[in-house]
Short mmCIF file of C-alpha atoms in Angstrom, two decimals:
data_model
loop_
_atom_site.label_atom_id
_atom_site.label_comp_id
_atom_site.label_asym_id
_atom_site.label_seq_id
_atom_site.Cartn_x
_atom_site.Cartn_y
_atom_site.Cartn_z
CA MET A 4 22.00 -0.57 -0.01
CA SER A 5 23.96 -3.74 0.70
CA THR A 6 26.29 -5.17 -1.93
CA GLU A 7 26.93 -8.59 -0.38
CA GLU A 8 26.58 -11.42 -2.91
CA THR A 9 27.14 -14.60 -0.88
CA VAL A 10 24.03 -16.02 0.74
CA ASP A 11 23.01 -19.27 2.35
CA GLU A 12 19.56 -20.58 1.49
CA VAL A 13 17.79 -22.61 4.17
CA PRO A 14 14.47 -24.39 3.68
CA CYS A 15 11.78 -23.19 6.03
CA CYS A 16 8.08 -22.97 6.63
CA GLY A 17 5.57 -21.61 9.13
CA SER A 18 2.09 -22.40 10.33
CA HIS A 19 -0.37 -21.30 12.96
CA ASP A 20 -2.74 -23.83 14.49
CA GLU A 21 -5.88 -21.71 14.60
CA ALA A 22 -8.12 -24.52 15.83
CA GLN A 23 -6.10 -25.00 19.01
CA GLY A 24 -4.97 -21.40 19.35
CA THR A 25 -1.35 -22.51 19.58
CA ILE A 26 1.69 -22.39 17.33
CA GLN A 27 3.04 -25.58 15.77
CA HIS A 28 6.54 -25.57 17.20
CA ASP A 29 7.97 -28.08 14.75
CA LEU A 30 7.06 -25.85 11.80
CA ALA A 31 8.59 -22.61 13.04
CA PRO A 32 10.35 -20.80 10.16
CA GLN A 33 14.11 -20.76 9.87
CA PRO A 34 15.88 -17.95 8.01
CA LEU A 35 15.22 -18.21 4.30
CA ILE A 36 18.27 -16.23 3.26
CA VAL A 37 21.15 -15.32 5.54
CA GLU A 38 23.76 -13.10 3.95
CA GLU A 39 27.39 -13.84 4.70
CA GLU A 40 28.75 -12.88 8.08
CA VAL A 41 28.76 -9.18 8.71
CA ASN A 42 31.95 -7.25 8.09
CA ASN A 43 33.26 -4.41 10.18
CA GLY A 44 30.74 -1.61 10.22
CA GLU A 45 27.79 -3.90 9.48
CA LYS A 46 24.96 -5.63 11.32
CA LYS A 47 21.97 -7.72 10.32
CA ALA A 48 18.44 -6.48 9.86
CA LYS A 49 16.04 -9.27 10.80
CA ILE A 50 12.92 -9.15 8.65
CA ALA A 51 9.86 -11.42 8.79
CA VAL A 52 7.85 -11.80 5.57
CA VAL A 53 4.32 -13.16 5.22
CA GLY A 54 2.19 -13.78 2.14
CA CYS A 55 -1.53 -13.00 2.32
CA SER A 56 -2.38 -11.75 5.82
CA HIS A 57 -6.20 -11.96 5.55
CA GLY A 58 -6.60 -9.92 8.73
CA GLU A 59 -4.93 -12.58 10.91
CA MET A 60 -2.60 -10.16 12.66
CA ASP A 61 -2.90 -11.85 16.05
CA ALA A 62 -1.84 -15.19 14.54
CA ILE A 63 1.03 -13.61 12.61
CA TYR A 64 2.44 -11.76 15.61
CA GLU A 65 2.12 -14.90 17.77
CA THR A 66 4.10 -16.87 15.18
CA MET A 67 6.79 -14.20 15.14
CA ALA A 68 6.99 -14.31 18.95
CA LEU A 69 7.64 -18.05 18.78
CA ILE A 70 10.47 -17.58 16.30
CA GLU A 71 11.98 -14.85 18.44
CA GLU A 72 11.88 -17.10 21.49
CA LYS A 73 13.39 -20.01 19.60
CA LYS A 74 16.09 -17.97 17.87
CA GLY A 75 16.87 -15.64 20.74
CA TYR A 76 16.51 -12.43 18.75
CA LYS A 77 13.95 -9.77 17.94
CA PHE A 78 12.57 -9.02 14.50
CA ASP A 79 13.16 -5.48 13.27
CA LEU A 80 10.45 -5.42 10.60
CA LEU A 81 7.43 -7.37 9.35
CA ILE A 82 6.52 -7.21 5.64
CA CYS A 83 3.04 -8.30 4.49
CA CYS A 84 2.53 -8.92 0.77
CA GLY A 85 -1.13 -8.01 0.39
CA ASP A 86 -4.66 -9.06 1.31
CA TYR A 87 -3.90 -7.33 4.59
CA GLN A 88 -7.56 -6.49 5.27
CA ALA A 89 -7.25 -3.33 7.35
CA VAL A 90 -10.90 -3.42 8.45
CA ARG A 91 -11.57 -0.68 11.02
CA ASN A 92 -15.17 -1.59 11.85
CA HIS A 93 -18.14 -3.37 10.30
CA GLY A 94 -18.80 -0.40 8.02
CA ASP A 95 -15.63 -1.26 6.08
CA LEU A 96 -16.79 -4.76 5.15
CA PRO A 97 -19.04 -3.68 2.24
CA HIS A 98 -15.94 -2.06 0.69
CA MET A 99 -14.28 -5.46 0.31
CA SER A 100 -14.72 -7.44 -2.90
CA ILE A 101 -15.77 -10.58 -1.07
CA PRO A 102 -19.16 -12.35 -1.05
CA PRO A 103 -21.06 -11.15 2.06
CA LYS A 104 -21.09 -14.59 3.67
CA TYR A 105 -17.27 -14.63 3.70
CA ARG A 106 -16.78 -11.12 5.09
CA SER A 107 -15.20 -11.21 8.51
CA LEU A 108 -13.94 -8.53 10.87
CA GLN A 109 -10.77 -10.49 11.77
CA THR A 110 -8.33 -8.83 14.19
CA PHE A 111 -6.89 -5.67 12.62
CA TYR A 112 -9.60 -3.49 14.20
CA LYS A 113 -7.99 -4.07 17.61
CA TYR A 114 -4.80 -2.40 16.39
CA TYR A 115 -6.72 0.46 14.77
CA SER A 116 -8.72 1.15 17.94
CA GLY A 117 -5.67 1.05 20.21
CA GLU A 118 -6.78 -2.05 22.10
CA LYS A 119 -3.51 -3.59 20.91
CA LYS A 120 -0.31 -2.25 19.40
CA ALA A 121 1.75 -4.02 16.76
CA PRO A 122 4.78 -5.45 18.61
CA VAL A 123 7.03 -4.91 15.58
CA LEU A 124 7.12 -2.26 12.87
CA THR A 125 4.83 -3.56 10.12
CA LEU A 126 4.87 -2.66 6.43
CA PHE A 127 2.30 -3.83 3.87
CA ILE A 128 1.01 -3.44 0.35
CA GLY A 129 -2.58 -3.93 -0.80
CA GLY A 130 -3.99 -7.00 -2.52
CA ASN A 131 -7.38 -7.88 -3.98
CA HIS A 132 -9.18 -8.48 -0.67
CA GLU A 133 -8.88 -5.16 1.12
CA ALA A 134 -10.97 -2.53 2.89
CA SER A 135 -10.54 -0.42 -0.23
CA GLY A 136 -12.42 2.60 1.10
CA PHE A 137 -9.84 3.03 3.86
CA LEU A 138 -6.81 2.43 1.64
CA CYS A 139 -8.13 4.94 -0.93
CA GLU A 140 -7.61 7.62 1.73
CA LEU A 141 -3.85 7.01 1.52
CA PRO A 142 -2.82 6.92 -2.17
CA ASN A 143 0.80 7.70 -1.23
CA GLY A 144 0.79 5.53 1.88
CA GLY A 145 0.58 6.25 5.57
CA TRP A 146 -0.07 4.78 8.99
CA VAL A 147 -3.26 2.71 9.23
CA ALA A 148 -2.62 2.11 12.94
CA PRO A 149 0.27 2.84 15.29
CA ASN A 150 3.37 0.98 14.04
CA ILE A 151 1.57 -0.33 10.89
CA PHE A 152 2.42 1.44 7.61
CA TYR A 153 0.62 1.02 4.27
CA MET A 154 2.72 1.71 1.16
CA GLY A 155 -0.10 3.18 -0.95
CA PHE A 156 -0.78 2.40 -4.60
CA ALA A 157 2.97 2.40 -5.30
CA ASN A 158 5.93 3.53 -3.25
CA CYS A 159 9.61 3.26 -2.46
CA ILE A 160 10.73 3.85 1.10
CA GLN A 161 13.80 3.00 3.11
CA PHE A 162 14.31 0.89 6.20
CA ALA A 163 17.77 0.72 7.80
CA GLY A 164 19.19 1.95 4.49
CA LEU A 165 17.44 -0.80 2.50
CA ARG A 166 15.35 0.45 -0.41
CA ILE A 167 11.93 -1.26 -0.43
CA ALA A 168 9.63 -0.70 -3.41
CA GLY A 169 6.02 -1.88 -3.48
CA LEU A 170 3.02 -2.13 -5.82
CA SER A 171 -0.47 -2.76 -4.45
CA GLY A 172 -3.27 -4.68 -6.15
CA ILE A 173 -3.55 -7.23 -8.95
CA TYR A 174 -3.55 -6.98 -12.73
CA SER A 175 -6.66 -6.55 -14.88
CA HIS A 176 -6.25 -5.71 -18.56
CA GLY A 177 -9.45 -3.69 -18.66
CA ASP A 178 -8.43 -1.25 -15.91
CA VAL A 179 -4.66 -0.94 -16.14
CA GLU A 180 -4.66 2.16 -18.38
CA PHE A 181 -7.09 4.16 -16.22
CA SER A 182 -6.40 6.65 -13.47
CA HIS A 183 -7.29 5.98 -9.83
CA TYR A 184 -10.82 7.35 -9.76
CA GLU A 185 -12.61 5.01 -7.32
CA ARG A 186 -13.79 5.93 -3.83
CA PRO A 187 -16.84 5.17 -1.66
CA ALA A 188 -19.65 4.87 -2.36
CA PHE A 189 -18.39 2.17 -4.71
CA ALA A 190 -20.43 1.10 -7.69
CA GLU A 191 -20.56 -2.69 -8.01
CA ARG A 192 -17.79 -2.66 -10.63
CA ASP A 193 -15.66 -0.06 -8.84
CA VAL A 194 -15.24 -2.12 -5.69
CA LYS A 195 -13.23 -4.51 -7.88
CA SER A 196 -11.40 -2.03 -10.09
CA ALA A 197 -10.29 -0.13 -6.97
CA TYR A 198 -7.69 -2.83 -6.28
CA HIS A 199 -6.48 -3.22 -9.88
CA VAL A 200 -2.95 -1.98 -10.58
CA ARG A 201 -2.46 0.96 -12.93
CA ASN A 202 0.14 1.63 -15.60
CA VAL A 203 0.87 5.02 -14.06
CA ASP A 204 2.08 3.34 -10.85
CA MET A 205 4.29 0.86 -12.70
CA PHE A 206 5.66 3.70 -14.84
CA ARG A 207 6.66 5.57 -11.71
CA LEU A 208 8.35 2.48 -10.29
CA ARG A 209 10.31 1.97 -13.52
CA GLN A 210 11.89 5.39 -12.99
CA LEU A 211 13.84 3.77 -10.11
CA LYS A 212 16.09 1.96 -12.59
CA ALA A 213 19.79 2.73 -12.56
CA ALA A 214 21.55 5.18 -14.86
CA ASN A 215 22.08 3.96 -18.41
CA ASN A 216 25.81 3.44 -17.85
CA ASP A 217 25.25 1.45 -14.64
CA LYS A 218 25.10 -2.21 -15.63
CA LEU A 219 26.12 -3.80 -12.32
CA SER A 220 24.09 -2.39 -9.44
CA ASN A 221 20.87 -3.59 -7.87
CA PRO A 222 19.08 -0.26 -7.31
CA ILE A 223 16.30 -1.84 -5.24
CA ASP A 224 16.93 -4.18 -2.32
CA ILE A 225 13.40 -5.54 -1.87
CA MET A 226 10.45 -5.26 -4.23
CA LEU A 227 6.91 -6.23 -3.23
CA SER A 228 3.79 -7.02 -5.21
CA HIS A 229 0.67 -9.02 -4.44
CA ASP A 230 0.49 -10.46 -7.94
CA TRP A 231 3.20 -12.69 -9.38
CA PRO A 232 5.27 -11.35 -12.28
CA GLY A 233 4.03 -12.98 -15.48
CA GLY A 234 6.48 -15.68 -16.61
CA ILE A 235 8.08 -16.21 -13.19
CA PRO A 236 7.40 -20.00 -13.14
CA ASP A 237 9.99 -20.36 -15.92
CA PHE A 238 12.69 -19.33 -13.44
CA GLY A 239 11.80 -21.90 -10.76
CA ASP A 240 10.61 -25.50 -10.50
CA SER A 241 7.61 -25.07 -12.77
CA ALA A 242 7.01 -28.84 -13.04
CA TRP A 243 6.53 -29.03 -9.27
CA LEU A 244 4.33 -25.93 -9.28
CA PHE A 245 2.05 -27.19 -12.04
CA LYS A 246 1.75 -30.54 -10.30
CA LYS A 247 0.64 -28.85 -7.08
CA LYS A 248 -1.63 -26.36 -8.86
CA ASP A 249 -2.83 -28.08 -12.02
CA LEU A 250 -4.76 -25.07 -13.33
CA PHE A 251 -1.69 -22.85 -13.32
CA GLU A 252 -0.02 -24.40 -16.36
CA ALA A 253 -2.72 -23.41 -18.86
CA ASP A 254 -2.85 -19.86 -17.44
CA HIS A 255 0.94 -19.63 -17.60
CA LYS A 256 1.09 -20.74 -21.23
CA SER A 257 -1.68 -18.32 -22.22
CA GLY A 258 -0.03 -15.42 -20.39
CA LYS A 259 -2.82 -15.07 -17.85
CA LEU A 260 -0.84 -16.10 -14.77
CA GLY A 261 0.30 -12.97 -12.98
CA ASN A 262 0.98 -9.40 -14.10
CA PRO A 263 2.63 -9.34 -17.57
CA ALA A 264 4.28 -5.98 -16.90
CA LEU A 265 6.13 -6.94 -13.72
CA MET A 266 8.92 -8.90 -15.40
CA LYS A 267 9.97 -5.69 -17.14
CA LEU A 268 10.00 -4.04 -13.74
CA ILE A 269 12.34 -6.76 -12.48
CA TYR A 270 14.71 -6.28 -15.43
CA ASP A 271 14.61 -2.49 -15.14
CA CYS A 272 15.07 -2.18 -11.37
CA ARG A 273 17.00 -5.41 -10.70
CA PRO A 274 15.77 -5.92 -7.11
CA ARG A 275 17.85 -8.30 -5.02
CA TYR A 276 14.70 -9.82 -3.49
CA TYR A 277 11.19 -9.95 -4.91
CA LEU A 278 8.38 -10.94 -2.52
CA ALA A 279 4.78 -11.75 -3.51
CA ALA A 280 1.66 -13.67 -2.46
CA HIS A 281 -1.86 -14.00 -3.96
CA LEU A 282 -1.73 -17.57 -5.33
CA HIS A 283 -1.57 -19.25 -1.90
CA ILE A 284 1.47 -21.40 -2.43
CA LYS A 285 5.14 -21.08 -1.53
CA PHE A 286 7.25 -20.82 -4.68
CA ALA A 287 10.84 -19.67 -5.20
CA ALA A 288 12.64 -18.62 -8.38
CA LEU A 289 15.92 -17.04 -9.43
CA VAL A 290 15.95 -14.43 -12.20
CA PRO A 291 19.41 -13.68 -13.66
CA HIS A 292 20.32 -10.32 -15.15
CA LYS A 293 22.39 -9.47 -18.21
CA GLY A 294 26.14 -9.76 -18.00
CA SER A 295 28.84 -12.39 -17.65
CA GLY A 296 30.91 -13.57 -14.70
CA SER A 297 31.49 -10.84 -12.16
CA GLU A 298 30.35 -8.23 -14.67
CA ARG A 299 26.68 -8.66 -13.90
CA PRO A 300 24.27 -7.61 -11.15
CA GLN A 301 23.11 -10.00 -8.48
CA PRO A 302 20.18 -12.14 -9.61
CA THR A 303 16.69 -11.40 -8.29
CA ARG A 304 15.57 -13.96 -5.72
CA PHE A 305 11.81 -14.36 -5.99
CA LEU A 306 9.66 -15.81 -3.23
CA SER A 307 5.89 -16.10 -2.93
CA LEU A 308 4.26 -17.26 0.29
CA ASP A 309 0.98 -18.84 1.37
CA LYS A 310 -1.80 -17.62 3.68
CA PRO A 311 -1.84 -18.04 7.51
CA ILE A 312 -3.77 -21.27 8.00
CA PRO A 313 -2.67 -24.58 9.58
CA GLY A 314 -0.04 -26.49 7.66
CA ARG A 315 0.71 -23.72 5.15
CA GLN A 316 4.07 -22.08 4.53
CA PHE A 317 3.06 -18.49 5.11
CA MET A 318 6.07 -16.91 6.83
CA GLN A 319 9.78 -16.64 6.12
CA ALA A 320 12.63 -14.77 7.72
CA LEU A 321 15.34 -12.71 6.06
CA GLU A 322 18.60 -11.60 7.59
CA ILE A 323 20.15 -8.84 5.51
CA ASN A 324 23.40 -6.99 6.15
CA VAL A 325 23.05 -3.26 6.79
CA ALA A 326 25.37 -0.55 8.09
CA SER A 327 26.12 -0.80 11.81
CA ASP A 328 24.74 2.71 12.38
CA ALA A 329 21.57 2.11 10.32
CA LYS A 330 18.43 3.13 12.17
CA MET A 331 15.65 0.54 12.30
CA GLU A 332 13.02 3.02 11.15
CA LEU A 333 11.21 4.05 7.98
CA SER A 334 12.22 7.02 5.88
CA TYR A 335 11.16 8.46 2.55
CA ASP A 336 13.35 7.57 -0.41
CA PRO A 337 14.63 10.84 -1.92
CA GLU A 338 14.66 9.51 -5.48
CA TRP A 339 11.03 8.37 -5.16
CA LEU A 340 10.00 11.77 -3.83
CA ALA A 341 11.60 13.39 -6.87
CA ILE A 342 9.78 10.93 -9.15
CA LEU A 343 6.44 11.82 -7.54
CA LYS A 344 7.11 15.51 -8.16
CA ASN A 345 8.24 14.88 -11.74
CA THR A 346 5.17 12.81 -12.58
CA ASP A 347 2.60 14.89 -10.71
CA LEU A 348 1.09 15.87 -14.06
CA LEU A 349 -0.14 12.25 -14.34
CA THR A 350 -2.28 12.50 -11.18
CA THR A 351 -6.00 12.96 -11.72
CA ALA A 352 -9.20 11.85 -10.00
CA ASP A 353 -11.19 11.85 -13.25
CA LYS A 354 -11.98 8.51 -14.83
CA THR A 355 -9.70 8.69 -17.83
CA LYS A 356 -7.07 6.64 -19.61
CA ILE A 357 -3.57 7.95 -18.97
CA VAL A 358 -1.21 7.97 -21.93
CA LEU A 359 2.24 7.33 -20.51
CA PRO A 360 5.33 9.24 -21.64
CA ASP A 361 7.21 6.05 -22.58
CA ARG A 362 4.32 4.45 -24.43
CA ILE A 363 5.25 2.87 -27.73
CA GLY A 364 2.56 3.01 -30.38
CA SER A 365 0.61 5.25 -32.70
CA VAL A 366 -0.32 7.75 -29.97
CA PRO A 367 2.20 10.62 -30.07
CA CYS A 368 3.98 11.64 -26.88
CA VAL A 369 2.46 14.80 -25.45
CA TYR A 370 5.08 15.31 -22.75
CA ASP A 371 8.32 17.26 -22.79
CA ARG A 372 10.26 14.18 -21.71
CA LYS A 373 9.93 10.39 -21.74
CA ASP A 374 12.49 9.61 -19.06
CA PHE A 375 11.40 10.88 -15.64
CA ARG A 376 14.39 9.63 -13.69
CA PRO A 377 15.40 12.57 -11.50
CA THR A 378 18.20 14.87 -12.60
CA ALA A 379 20.87 16.16 -10.22
CA GLU A 380 19.01 19.47 -10.01
CA GLU A 381 15.74 17.71 -9.15
CA MET A 382 17.46 15.66 -6.45
CA GLU A 383 18.95 18.85 -5.05
CA GLU A 384 15.42 20.20 -4.60
CA ILE A 385 14.54 17.16 -2.49
CA THR A 386 17.44 17.83 -0.13
CA LYS A 387 15.76 21.13 0.76
CA LEU A 388 12.92 19.14 2.39
CA GLY A 389 15.24 18.33 5.28
CA ASP A 390 14.83 15.22 7.44
CA LEU A 391 13.14 12.40 5.47
CA THR A 392 12.34 10.21 8.46
CA ILE A 393 8.70 9.13 8.35
CA LYS A 394 7.12 10.57 11.48
CA THR A 395 5.37 7.99 13.65
CA ASP A 396 2.90 10.33 15.36
CA THR A 397 0.75 11.34 12.38
CA PHE A 398 -1.85 8.56 12.59
CA LYS A 399 -5.42 9.77 13.16
CA HIS A 400 -8.71 7.89 13.37
CA THR A 401 -10.79 8.84 10.35
CA ALA A 402 -13.50 6.19 10.73
CA PRO A 403 -14.85 5.48 14.22
CA PRO A 404 -12.77 2.81 15.98
CA LEU A 405 -14.60 -0.32 17.12
CA LYS A 406 -14.20 -0.65 20.87
CA GLU A 407 -16.47 -3.66 21.33
CA ASP A 408 -17.76 -6.08 18.69
CA THR A 409 -21.47 -6.19 19.55
CA SER A 410 -24.60 -6.93 17.53
CA GLU A 411 -25.30 -3.21 17.49
CA ALA A 412 -21.82 -2.56 16.07
CA LYS A 413 -22.66 -4.86 13.15
CA ASN A 414 -25.77 -2.88 12.22
CA VAL A 415 -24.04 0.09 10.61
CA PRO A 416 -24.10 1.55 7.08
CA PRO A 417 -21.02 1.37 4.84
CA SER A 418 -18.15 3.57 5.98
CA ALA A 419 -17.95 7.09 4.61
CA TYR A 420 -14.98 8.41 2.65
CA TYR A 421 -12.64 10.76 4.51
CA HIS A 422 -9.96 13.28 3.72
CA ASN A 423 -7.04 11.79 5.59
CA PRO A 424 -4.77 14.39 7.23
CA GLN A 425 -1.72 12.22 6.49
CA SER A 426 -2.37 12.56 2.75
CA ALA A 427 -2.93 16.30 3.11
CA GLU A 428 0.25 16.84 5.09
CA PHE A 429 2.44 14.69 2.82
CA CYS A 430 1.24 16.29 -0.41
CA GLN A 431 1.56 19.83 0.95
CA TRP A 432 5.07 19.05 2.20
CA LEU A 433 6.16 17.62 -1.15
CA GLY A 434 4.20 20.08 -3.27
CA ILE A 435 2.12 17.60 -5.26
CA LYS A 436 -1.58 17.03 -5.92
CA ASP A 437 -3.53 15.40 -3.11
CA LEU A 438 -5.45 12.61 -4.84
CA ASN A 439 -7.36 11.90 -1.63
CA TYR A 440 -8.63 15.50 -1.61
CA LEU A 441 -9.41 15.41 -5.34
CA LEU A 442 -11.54 12.32 -4.78
CA VAL A 443 -13.34 14.01 -1.89
CA GLU A 444 -14.07 17.02 -4.09
CA LYS A 445 -15.71 14.90 -6.80
CA SER A 446 -18.90 14.63 -4.74
CA SER A 447 -20.18 15.27 -1.23
CA ASP A 448 -21.92 11.90 -1.29
CA TYR A 449 -20.55 9.57 1.36
CA VAL A 450 -17.94 12.10 2.52
CA GLY A 451 -17.71 12.03 6.30
CA ILE A 452 -16.31 14.13 9.10
CA PRO A 453 -13.19 12.32 10.35
CA PHE A 454 -13.72 10.76 13.76
CA TYR A 455 -10.75 12.52 15.37
CA MET A 456 -12.44 15.87 14.63
CA MET A 457 -15.62 14.89 16.48
CA PRO A 458 -16.14 16.65 19.86
CA ASP A 459 -16.78 13.36 21.64
CA SER A 460 -13.95 11.40 20.00
CA GLY A 461 -11.55 11.84 22.91
CA GLU A 462 -8.95 13.00 20.38
CA THR A 463 -9.50 16.72 20.75
CA GLU A 464 -5.79 17.27 21.21
CA PHE A 465 -5.42 16.92 17.44
CA LYS A 466 -7.70 19.85 16.70
CA SER A 467 -5.14 22.47 17.63
CA ASN A 468 -3.18 21.57 14.51
CA GLN A 469 -6.03 21.73 12.02
CA ASP A 470 -5.02 25.18 10.81
CA GLU A 471 -1.80 23.64 9.51
CA VAL A 472 -3.63 21.29 7.14
CA ASP A 473 -5.65 22.54 4.19
CA PHE A 474 -8.89 20.56 3.92
CA GLY A 475 -10.26 22.76 1.14
CA GLU A 476 -12.81 25.51 1.23
CA ASP A 477 -15.82 23.25 1.71
CA ASP A 478 -16.80 21.71 5.00
CA PHE A 479 -17.08 17.96 5.35
CA ILE A 480 -20.64 16.74 5.13
CA ILE A 481 -21.80 13.28 6.13
CA ASP A 482 -23.97 12.12 3.28
CA ARG A 483 -24.81 8.42 3.22
CA GLY A 484 -26.89 8.79 0.08
CA HIS A 485 -29.77 6.71 1.49
CA GLY A 486 -33.23 7.52 0.21
CA SER A 487 -34.52 10.77 -1.28
CA GLU A 488 -34.28 12.78 1.93
CA GLU A 489 -31.20 14.92 2.34
CA PRO A 490 -29.16 14.26 5.52
CA GLU A 491 -29.76 16.91 8.18
CA ALA A 492 -26.22 18.29 7.92
CA LYS A 493 -26.47 18.68 4.17
CA LYS A 494 -30.03 20.03 4.40
CA SER A 495 -28.89 22.67 6.88
CA ARG A 496 -26.06 23.72 4.62
CA LEU A 497 -28.32 23.93 1.56
CA GLU A 498 -30.75 26.13 3.51
CA GLU A 499 -27.89 28.43 4.53
CA GLU A 500 -26.69 28.69 0.93
CA LYS A 501 -30.25 29.45 -0.26
CA LYS A 502 -30.61 32.16 2.37
CA GLU A 503 -27.27 33.70 1.34
CA GLU A 504 -28.36 33.72 -2.31
CA GLU A 505 -31.64 35.47 -1.41
CA GLU A 506 -29.75 38.09 0.61
CA ASP A 507 -27.39 38.65 -2.33
CA ARG A 508 -30.32 39.14 -4.69
CA GLU A 509 -31.97 41.59 -2.27
CA SER A 510 -28.70 43.52 -2.07
CA GLU A 511 -28.50 43.67 -5.87
CA ASP A 512 -32.10 44.94 -6.05
CA VAL A 513 -31.28 47.75 -3.60
CA VAL A 514 -28.28 48.78 -5.66
CA ALA A 515 -30.41 48.75 -8.83
CA LEU A 516 -33.07 50.99 -7.24
CA GLU A 517 -30.46 53.50 -6.15
#
């Protein structure tokens, strides 16, 4: 984690001319923040940041290529702040909370199918316009395509030694206290609540705060959310913002603009940079932390970005000092892993309100502890896991990839829900509940056989490792839930179970006669 305090701020903006299919060269982004020159033993990590992606991955990567050509360097990482829209095929579109006439395949499916590969390591959080059925397969994050990593509902991972924390979704007062219970087939209400943030995720992120006697550090380097922290306009040019977005002022004054719990997260975790999106406007702010003079942490530099359409400021570049031997790859954060283990008792697939250990109110605490920051002994247990590098070869196709966008490809039912082997492997490795599996077990409706396990998938090489992953005692059954007729696979299984029951009864009768 870098401790450099001196930075140069440079105005910048970015746009992609979609109508002409070319990049506007005069609007290419310059570095937003360049930390002071590297010292001995340091180098710079070059990070591109975009606001809402809206599935425009081709446009985003083309813009990055222009910057690289102009600046003469290569980006090490791309961070996307939500509304990523990881749509694998047309079956994922009904799982997006968007009016049908606005649903569009966009370009991510090419990266999922393997037609293209992301030219730079890409990291993203979820927003409120997502293929929620797919993302629900990866509650703790995972690869959605080669070189593209989703952070899950909440996460903290490392890149080149930088600690990056993220929270997916947007705030809704009516859903924030509930568990994550949604999965396909979504009820009309659930397709919206699926992308609403939960208190349990923010509670886990708050456990990343420094020790009580540490008043100076910035424990988190970069924090991501799709929503804005409630109250953030007060720390920037709010007059300009409210002039540009005249409806924002009333929402801000009434406390409806942004997530009201995120400012506490900023004060608790003191991130050096806070990146967001959602409101489709570039806005910067500076949040100071307690202390005086040199006896205070670095302030939190907040930046929200726009969406990738012509003339909008949707991309910025960061250059952050890291150790000269830092590897430009993702790894699990050991403290976050310990937090997941500590708070595993809060994981459930049942629709229920979760009473948090640090809740203040009339409800008594039912937990043995309120502070779930890892102890030295708990951190020692994490060291026994060995190498924490996030493996890059664990991606599997769960839904069928779209090879060609034809009229026939559009005429498909909503995607099934799958048990993702990445979730199974991660949870078994860490020794925590697999929420993806718990959601599968709730009902066989809409549960599908992952594509990579199909005989004709062309991915049969993955099958040799299936014994290493526990998919539960029950087989996967494709059940679309259409009409009163049972699907053939389920019907066959029911007939087998009925036959077994009859044989058991006959066996019992024989024993009784004897």
